Every structure is written in structure tokens, then in C-alpha cells.
Amino acid sequence: MRTSAAITCLAGLSTLAAAATSSLWVDTPPTFVRPYVIGHYANAEATRVGAQIYRFYVTGPSSGGLFTLLGTNSYSSGALGVLPHIHERHHENFFCYKGRFQLWTEKTDVGVNDGRLMTAGDFGTAPINTTHTFQILDPDTEMIGVIVPGGFEDLFFAISDGNVTYPNLTPYPPQTFSDAAGAGSSSSEITALEQFDVYAQLDYTPRRDFVNGTAPANATWHDGPNTIPSVSGTPYFVASNYGPKYINGAYGIWQIVQPFVTAVTGEHDYTEGSITISAQPANATVPTWNLTNHTAFQILEGALSLTMGQETVTLASGDVAFIPGQTEFQYWSEGAFTKFHYVSAGSAGIEKALMAHAGNWSYPAFPTYLA
């Protein structure tokens, strides 16, 4: 027990030391566009809304208004985390980093009224004019949210119960809050939020007829291939490792791209997905990338080293890197298996460059032989 605690303490001190000597590490997102990295559970303009702690790793100002990347941590709740609503100008996306939550989407013009039980690695999207809501089920749940365009964090600041800073970087305060404590938890509150592009849909009742994690019961989830629509504007879900996969071995390493949002479904405003990367061989040259638009990486598993502006940092699980467009960068895995979540502004992100030299693939793991 003491050894484990000592190792944890040393790891934390190492991260703090790196942050103290690095111009890339920040504790809160910059107010202008620049390269930066920010640690998991950093201050990140953290705010409490009921039982939920929101941290903003990429904001409107730090992304030039293109997207917001946030983390939501909370204990389980017997009530909805937010009352049902739509956005008329914002796409909202949900990724389960850990724990469990239920997510509902409804859009009558495309015949969608669905729900999913979300577990680690699952993804769901609510395009513009989609009614949506969620409920957190497990006592240590974390959602990663991507909202396009950026600046949506202003809503959370407006309804906040107060900014929070935890010296030990705990994900959320271990205490019990009212089940009704959530973002827009009262009908009077949520109907006053239209200035933030939140329009209450109080007549919507989330369906509870889940079978094997899905509603309707016949929906494909963790039991078969999940497809991504070929048109925009339709809500959809992608179960962990059940979506499309493409493998690239062009740079002496394996990289598996799993798109969640394509240029089409993101309406050419953004793309999103995950990339799994194998260890960097000593004899392989790390490629240098320079993308047109801004990109963010958040580590899901393993450790990723990243060079920007002649400075190299190593990111662990949950850490976020923001890479402005027209910035040269390199990345490589520090272990045998690293996976990270990507968000790219526009329609020509890192995944497009990789998929240009990739083939279809059926597995979340790479081959047993070297690339």
C-alpha cells in the first residue's frame, strides 16, 4: 500500500515538474489560439452544476471559436442530468470515457427516437435540432463532450453553482447532492436559456424500454457492426470498437483510425474519432504533420509523446493536447498500445491524412507483425 502510494505520488510530482518547466503545459486553456497541453482533471475553468463537475480543456477562445472539448465527472443519479432540449446552432457529441450513462436522442423529421446505455468507448451524437438528454448511472462516470462551434462553455458558466479548484485534482467532490441537481434541472431554469442556444423540450419523455443496452430493442449495439450515416443531420451512436475501422502502416508503425464523426456527418465543420497506434520502432522515422485546421488529442489509453514548436511532452490517459492549424508536430506511442481521441476542425483532419494510405480493417488491435 505504501509502495503504491509512493509511486502515485512520484508520478504526480513528475507531472508537476514537467508542467513547471514546459511552456506547453497549462492549468487552464489560453484565451487565444496557441499550442498547449493540459492535464486530466486540471483546473480547466472547472465549474460545478449540481452534482456534475465540468472541466473545459478546449474553449471557444482557445480554439478560435471552432469547438469546445469538455469533461463531465459525476456520481450516479436517479434523475436526468439535464432536462430534454435542442440546440439550433450547435452539434453536441458524447463519448463515455469511463462509467455508465444513458443517452437519448429524438429527431422526428428523420424518424429517430433512440436510447443507449453508454459504457467506456461508446459514442453518440446529437446534431442540430435533435432533442437529447442523459442520465449518469455509475458512481465514477466521466463523459467527454465535443460541441461545435466553440464557446458553448458560456452556458455552464451562466448556470454554475460556483467555480471549483481541488488541490489534489479529485474528479468530483465525494458527497451527495439532490437527484434534481443537474444542468438545467428545473423547467423554469432551462426555459430561460435560449440566449445560449438551449431550447427546452419539456414534452419529451425518455423511453425506458431498453433491451441489452438499446431502445428500440432491435437496434444494433454491442452485437454487430455499427454504421455511420452517409448524410448529415441524423442522430446516431457508435459502440466501442464496433464502428468502421481503417489501418495505416505507411510510417513503420500501425495506426487504426475509428471515425465517429465524418466530414459529411460533421457538415464539414469538424471530424471526430479515435486512433490506436503501435510502439515506435527505433529504425522508423516519425512523420511530421502540418494540418490546415486546429486539432485536439485526448489520451484514452497508454502514453503519447508529442513534439510541437521544438518542445516534446508526454501525455498520459485523459491529458489533452491542442494543436493549432499550420503548426508542425510529431507524435508517437511510448508503449506497445496507445489510443487517443481526436477532434479536428474542418474536414481535413489527421484521420483524412491517415486514411488516404489506409485499408479497411476489422479489428481494434493491429497485426502481430511489424508494419
PDB file of C-alpha atoms in Angstrom, residues 171-340:
ATOM      1  CA  PRO A 171     -12.573  14.210 -10.326  1.00  0.00           C
ATOM      2  CA  TYR A 172     -15.572  15.392  -8.303  1.00  0.00           C
ATOM      3  CA  PRO A 173     -16.449  16.035  -4.636  1.00  0.00           C
ATOM      4  CA  PRO A 174     -17.393  12.800  -2.823  1.00  0.00           C
ATOM      5  CA  GLN A 175     -20.686  13.967  -1.387  1.00  0.00           C
ATOM      6  CA  THR A 176     -24.377  13.529  -2.066  1.00  0.00           C
ATOM      7  CA  PHE A 177     -26.330  16.152  -3.962  1.00  0.00           C
ATOM      8  CA  SER A 178     -30.023  16.339  -4.750  1.00  0.00           C
ATOM      9  CA  ASP A 179     -31.056  13.987  -7.554  1.00  0.00           C
ATOM     10  CA  ALA A 180     -32.552  17.005  -9.266  1.00  0.00           C
ATOM     11  CA  ALA A 181     -29.202  18.804  -9.287  1.00  0.00           C
ATOM     12  CA  GLY A 182     -28.051  18.992 -12.883  1.00  0.00           C
ATOM     13  CA  ALA A 183     -27.601  21.386 -15.780  1.00  0.00           C
ATOM     14  CA  GLY A 184     -30.961  22.987 -16.392  1.00  0.00           C
ATOM     15  CA  SER A 185     -32.549  20.735 -13.800  1.00  0.00           C
ATOM     16  CA  SER A 186     -35.687  22.822 -13.366  1.00  0.00           C
ATOM     17  CA  SER A 187     -38.190  23.740 -16.057  1.00  0.00           C
ATOM     18  CA  SER A 188     -38.042  27.417 -15.092  1.00  0.00           C
ATOM     19  CA  GLU A 189     -34.261  27.436 -15.444  1.00  0.00           C
ATOM     20  CA  ILE A 190     -33.977  25.622 -18.742  1.00  0.00           C
ATOM     21  CA  THR A 191     -36.647  27.735 -20.444  1.00  0.00           C
ATOM     22  CA  ALA A 192     -34.581  30.839 -19.648  1.00  0.00           C
ATOM     23  CA  LEU A 193     -31.515  29.593 -21.524  1.00  0.00           C
ATOM     24  CA  GLU A 194     -32.447  30.331 -25.123  1.00  0.00           C
ATOM     25  CA  GLN A 195     -29.772  33.035 -25.319  1.00  0.00           C
ATOM     26  CA  PHE A 196     -27.266  30.155 -25.018  1.00  0.00           C
ATOM     27  CA  ASP A 197     -28.920  28.114 -27.798  1.00  0.00           C
ATOM     28  CA  VAL A 198     -30.740  25.828 -25.353  1.00  0.00           C
ATOM     29  CA  TYR A 199     -34.419  25.299 -26.190  1.00  0.00           C
ATOM     30  CA  ALA A 200     -36.411  23.217 -23.723  1.00  0.00           C
ATOM     31  CA  GLN A 201     -38.401  20.228 -24.981  1.00  0.00           C
ATOM     32  CA  LEU A 202     -40.363  19.529 -21.827  1.00  0.00           C
ATOM     33  CA  ASP A 203     -42.977  17.363 -23.573  1.00  0.00           C
ATOM     34  CA  TYR A 204     -40.330  14.760 -24.401  1.00  0.00           C
ATOM     35  CA  THR A 205     -40.265  11.654 -22.199  1.00  0.00           C
ATOM     36  CA  PRO A 206     -37.144   9.460 -22.469  1.00  0.00           C
ATOM     37  CA  ARG A 207     -38.076   5.912 -23.368  1.00  0.00           C
ATOM     38  CA  ARG A 208     -37.228   3.257 -20.779  1.00  0.00           C
ATOM     39  CA  ASP A 209     -37.812   0.109 -22.832  1.00  0.00           C
ATOM     40  CA  PHE A 210     -34.118  -0.791 -23.054  1.00  0.00           C
ATOM     41  CA  VAL A 211     -33.118  -4.342 -24.030  1.00  0.00           C
ATOM     42  CA  ASN A 212     -29.408  -5.210 -23.975  1.00  0.00           C
ATOM     43  CA  GLY A 213     -28.497  -1.547 -23.767  1.00  0.00           C
ATOM     44  CA  THR A 214     -30.645  -0.259 -26.622  1.00  0.00           C
ATOM     45  CA  ALA A 215     -34.026   1.259 -27.271  1.00  0.00           C
ATOM     46  CA  PRO A 216     -35.602   0.240 -29.565  1.00  0.00           C
ATOM     47  CA  ALA A 217     -34.749  -3.348 -28.731  1.00  0.00           C
ATOM     48  CA  ASN A 218     -33.848  -4.321 -32.301  1.00  0.00           C
ATOM     49  CA  ALA A 219     -31.099  -1.693 -32.667  1.00  0.00           C
ATOM     50  CA  THR A 220     -27.576  -2.954 -33.303  1.00  0.00           C
ATOM     51  CA  TRP A 221     -25.228  -2.040 -30.475  1.00  0.00           C
ATOM     52  CA  HIS A 222     -22.525  -4.231 -28.876  1.00  0.00           C
ATOM     53  CA  ASP A 223     -23.641  -7.161 -31.002  1.00  0.00           C
ATOM     54  CA  GLY A 224     -22.710  -6.218 -34.557  1.00  0.00           C
ATOM     55  CA  PRO A 225     -21.247  -3.586 -36.892  1.00  0.00           C
ATOM     56  CA  ASN A 226     -22.357  -0.003 -36.215  1.00  0.00           C
ATOM     57  CA  THR A 227     -22.612   2.159 -39.324  1.00  0.00           C
ATOM     58  CA  ILE A 228     -22.216   5.915 -39.702  1.00  0.00           C
ATOM     59  CA  PRO A 229     -24.888   7.686 -41.786  1.00  0.00           C
ATOM     60  CA  SER A 230     -23.990   8.852 -45.280  1.00  0.00           C
ATOM     61  CA  VAL A 231     -25.955  12.076 -44.778  1.00  0.00           C
ATOM     62  CA  SER A 232     -25.836  14.825 -42.173  1.00  0.00           C
ATOM     63  CA  GLY A 233     -28.464  15.791 -39.621  1.00  0.00           C
ATOM     64  CA  THR A 234     -29.296  12.324 -38.249  1.00  0.00           C
ATOM     65  CA  PRO A 235     -28.536  11.371 -34.618  1.00  0.00           C
ATOM     66  CA  TYR A 236     -26.597   8.112 -34.276  1.00  0.00           C
ATOM     67  CA  PHE A 237     -24.477   6.017 -31.934  1.00  0.00           C
ATOM     68  CA  VAL A 238     -21.241   4.059 -32.353  1.00  0.00           C
ATOM     69  CA  ALA A 239     -20.455   1.301 -29.838  1.00  0.00           C
ATOM     70  CA  SER A 240     -16.869   0.931 -28.685  1.00  0.00           C
ATOM     71  CA  ASN A 241     -14.822  -0.851 -31.385  1.00  0.00           C
ATOM     72  CA  TYR A 242     -17.950  -1.757 -33.388  1.00  0.00           C
ATOM     73  CA  GLY A 243     -17.734   1.110 -35.874  1.00  0.00           C
ATOM     74  CA  PRO A 244     -15.777   1.401 -39.138  1.00  0.00           C
ATOM     75  CA  LYS A 245     -12.015   0.859 -38.877  1.00  0.00           C
ATOM     76  CA  TYR A 246      -9.119   1.639 -41.192  1.00  0.00           C
ATOM     77  CA  ILE A 247      -5.478   0.608 -40.782  1.00  0.00           C
ATOM     78  CA  ASN A 248      -2.402   2.559 -41.880  1.00  0.00           C
ATOM     79  CA  GLY A 249       1.094   1.052 -41.865  1.00  0.00           C
ATOM     80  CA  ALA A 250       2.807   3.658 -44.022  1.00  0.00           C
ATOM     81  CA  TYR A 251       5.205   5.064 -41.427  1.00  0.00           C
ATOM     82  CA  GLY A 252       6.745   1.946 -39.931  1.00  0.00           C
ATOM     83  CA  ILE A 253       4.012   1.737 -37.295  1.00  0.00           C
ATOM     84  CA  TRP A 254       0.400   0.630 -37.248  1.00  0.00           C
ATOM     85  CA  GLN A 255      -2.336   3.233 -36.806  1.00  0.00           C
ATOM     86  CA  ILE A 256      -6.002   2.243 -36.654  1.00  0.00           C
ATOM     87  CA  VAL A 257      -8.498   5.023 -37.329  1.00  0.00           C
ATOM     88  CA  GLN A 258     -12.040   4.640 -35.986  1.00  0.00           C
ATOM     89  CA  PRO A 259     -14.179   7.600 -37.137  1.00  0.00           C
ATOM     90  CA  PHE A 260     -17.124   8.745 -35.024  1.00  0.00           C
ATOM     91  CA  VAL A 261     -17.979  11.887 -36.992  1.00  0.00           C
ATOM     92  CA  THR A 262     -17.063  12.131 -40.673  1.00  0.00           C
ATOM     93  CA  ALA A 263     -16.731  15.222 -42.833  1.00  0.00           C
ATOM     94  CA  VAL A 264     -20.279  14.512 -44.047  1.00  0.00           C
ATOM     95  CA  THR A 265     -21.977  13.993 -40.680  1.00  0.00           C
ATOM     96  CA  GLY A 266     -19.975  16.895 -39.225  1.00  0.00           C
ATOM     97  CA  GLU A 267     -21.197  19.082 -42.104  1.00  0.00           C
ATOM     98  CA  HIS A 268     -17.552  19.875 -42.935  1.00  0.00           C
ATOM     99  CA  ASP A 269     -17.254  21.812 -39.669  1.00  0.00           C
ATOM    100  CA  TYR A 270     -15.417  19.076 -37.753  1.00  0.00           C
ATOM    101  CA  THR A 271     -14.468  15.415 -37.575  1.00  0.00           C
ATOM    102  CA  GLU A 272     -14.036  13.181 -34.532  1.00  0.00           C
ATOM    103  CA  GLY A 273     -12.909   9.658 -33.728  1.00  0.00           C
ATOM    104  CA  SER A 274     -10.104   7.605 -32.218  1.00  0.00           C
ATOM    105  CA  ILE A 275      -6.652   6.482 -33.335  1.00  0.00           C
ATOM    106  CA  THR A 276      -4.806   3.445 -31.988  1.00  0.00           C
ATOM    107  CA  ILE A 277      -1.049   3.442 -32.527  1.00  0.00           C
ATOM    108  CA  SER A 278       1.636   0.784 -32.068  1.00  0.00           C
ATOM    109  CA  ALA A 279       5.059   1.265 -30.494  1.00  0.00           C
ATOM    110  CA  GLN A 280       7.603   3.345 -32.380  1.00  0.00           C
ATOM    111  CA  PRO A 281      10.440   1.153 -33.742  1.00  0.00           C
ATOM    112  CA  ALA A 282      13.945   2.525 -33.342  1.00  0.00           C
ATOM    113  CA  ASN A 283      14.561   2.363 -37.091  1.00  0.00           C
ATOM    114  CA  ALA A 284      11.338   4.136 -38.133  1.00  0.00           C
ATOM    115  CA  THR A 285      11.229   7.869 -38.843  1.00  0.00           C
ATOM    116  CA  VAL A 286       8.489   9.743 -37.022  1.00  0.00           C
ATOM    117  CA  PRO A 287       6.486  11.689 -39.627  1.00  0.00           C
ATOM    118  CA  THR A 288       5.988  15.437 -39.315  1.00  0.00           C
ATOM    119  CA  TRP A 289       2.431  16.695 -39.717  1.00  0.00           C
ATOM    120  CA  ASN A 290       1.122  20.160 -40.554  1.00  0.00           C
ATOM    121  CA  LEU A 291      -2.669  20.308 -40.750  1.00  0.00           C
ATOM    122  CA  THR A 292      -4.781  23.117 -42.132  1.00  0.00           C
ATOM    123  CA  ASN A 293      -7.144  23.330 -39.168  1.00  0.00           C
ATOM    124  CA  HIS A 294      -6.988  23.071 -35.384  1.00  0.00           C
ATOM    125  CA  THR A 295      -6.831  19.628 -33.782  1.00  0.00           C
ATOM    126  CA  ALA A 296      -7.124  18.251 -30.248  1.00  0.00           C
ATOM    127  CA  PHE A 297      -5.965  14.878 -28.945  1.00  0.00           C
ATOM    128  CA  GLN A 298      -7.140  13.333 -25.653  1.00  0.00           C
ATOM    129  CA  ILE A 299      -5.388  10.189 -24.491  1.00  0.00           C
ATOM    130  CA  LEU A 300      -7.655   7.214 -23.789  1.00  0.00           C
ATOM    131  CA  GLU A 301      -5.078   4.511 -23.099  1.00  0.00           C
ATOM    132  CA  GLY A 302      -1.296   4.278 -22.926  1.00  0.00           C
ATOM    133  CA  ALA A 303       1.054   7.250 -23.327  1.00  0.00           C
ATOM    134  CA  LEU A 304       1.665   9.506 -26.316  1.00  0.00           C
ATOM    135  CA  SER A 305       4.701  11.719 -26.879  1.00  0.00           C
ATOM    136  CA  LEU A 306       4.123  14.871 -28.886  1.00  0.00           C
ATOM    137  CA  THR A 307       6.523  17.449 -30.300  1.00  0.00           C
ATOM    138  CA  MET A 308       5.316  20.964 -31.108  1.00  0.00           C
ATOM    139  CA  GLY A 309       7.490  24.037 -31.536  1.00  0.00           C
ATOM    140  CA  GLN A 310      10.734  22.220 -30.734  1.00  0.00           C
ATOM    141  CA  GLU A 311       9.311  21.042 -27.407  1.00  0.00           C
ATOM    142  CA  THR A 312       8.407  17.438 -26.565  1.00  0.00           C
ATOM    143  CA  VAL A 313       5.877  16.386 -23.936  1.00  0.00           C
ATOM    144  CA  THR A 314       4.407  13.029 -22.938  1.00  0.00           C
ATOM    145  CA  LEU A 315       0.681  12.733 -22.330  1.00  0.00           C
ATOM    146  CA  ALA A 316      -0.957  10.058 -20.181  1.00  0.00           C
ATOM    147  CA  SER A 317      -4.584   8.942 -20.004  1.00  0.00           C
ATOM    148  CA  GLY A 318      -7.009  11.856 -20.005  1.00  0.00           C
ATOM    149  CA  ASP A 319      -4.433  14.521 -20.898  1.00  0.00           C
ATOM    150  CA  VAL A 320      -5.291  16.847 -23.793  1.00  0.00           C
ATOM    151  CA  ALA A 321      -3.132  18.477 -26.463  1.00  0.00           C
ATOM    152  CA  PHE A 322      -4.347  21.354 -28.619  1.00  0.00           C
ATOM    153  CA  ILE A 323      -2.537  21.739 -31.951  1.00  0.00           C
ATOM    154  CA  PRO A 324      -3.362  24.898 -33.922  1.00  0.00           C
ATOM    155  CA  GLY A 325      -3.629  24.699 -37.684  1.00  0.00           C
ATOM    156  CA  GLN A 326      -0.414  25.370 -39.609  1.00  0.00           C
ATOM    157  CA  THR A 327       1.644  24.012 -36.695  1.00  0.00           C
ATOM    158  CA  GLU A 328       4.243  21.328 -37.365  1.00  0.00           C
ATOM    159  CA  PHE A 329       4.003  18.411 -34.942  1.00  0.00           C
ATOM    160  CA  GLN A 330       5.072  14.826 -34.440  1.00  0.00           C
ATOM    161  CA  TYR A 331       3.565  12.117 -32.241  1.00  0.00           C
ATOM    162  CA  TRP A 332       4.456   8.562 -31.282  1.00  0.00           C
ATOM    163  CA  SER A 333       3.471   5.917 -28.755  1.00  0.00           C
ATOM    164  CA  GLU A 334       5.582   5.421 -25.644  1.00  0.00           C
ATOM    165  CA  GLY A 335       4.136   1.955 -25.123  1.00  0.00           C
ATOM    166  CA  ALA A 336       3.012  -1.085 -27.039  1.00  0.00           C
ATOM    167  CA  PHE A 337      -0.558   0.170 -27.441  1.00  0.00           C
ATOM    168  CA  THR A 338      -1.776   3.757 -27.220  1.00  0.00           C
ATOM    169  CA  LYS A 339      -5.221   5.043 -28.122  1.00  0.00           C
ATOM    170  CA  PHE A 340      -6.354   8.644 -28.319  1.00  0.00           C
TER     171      PHE A 340
END
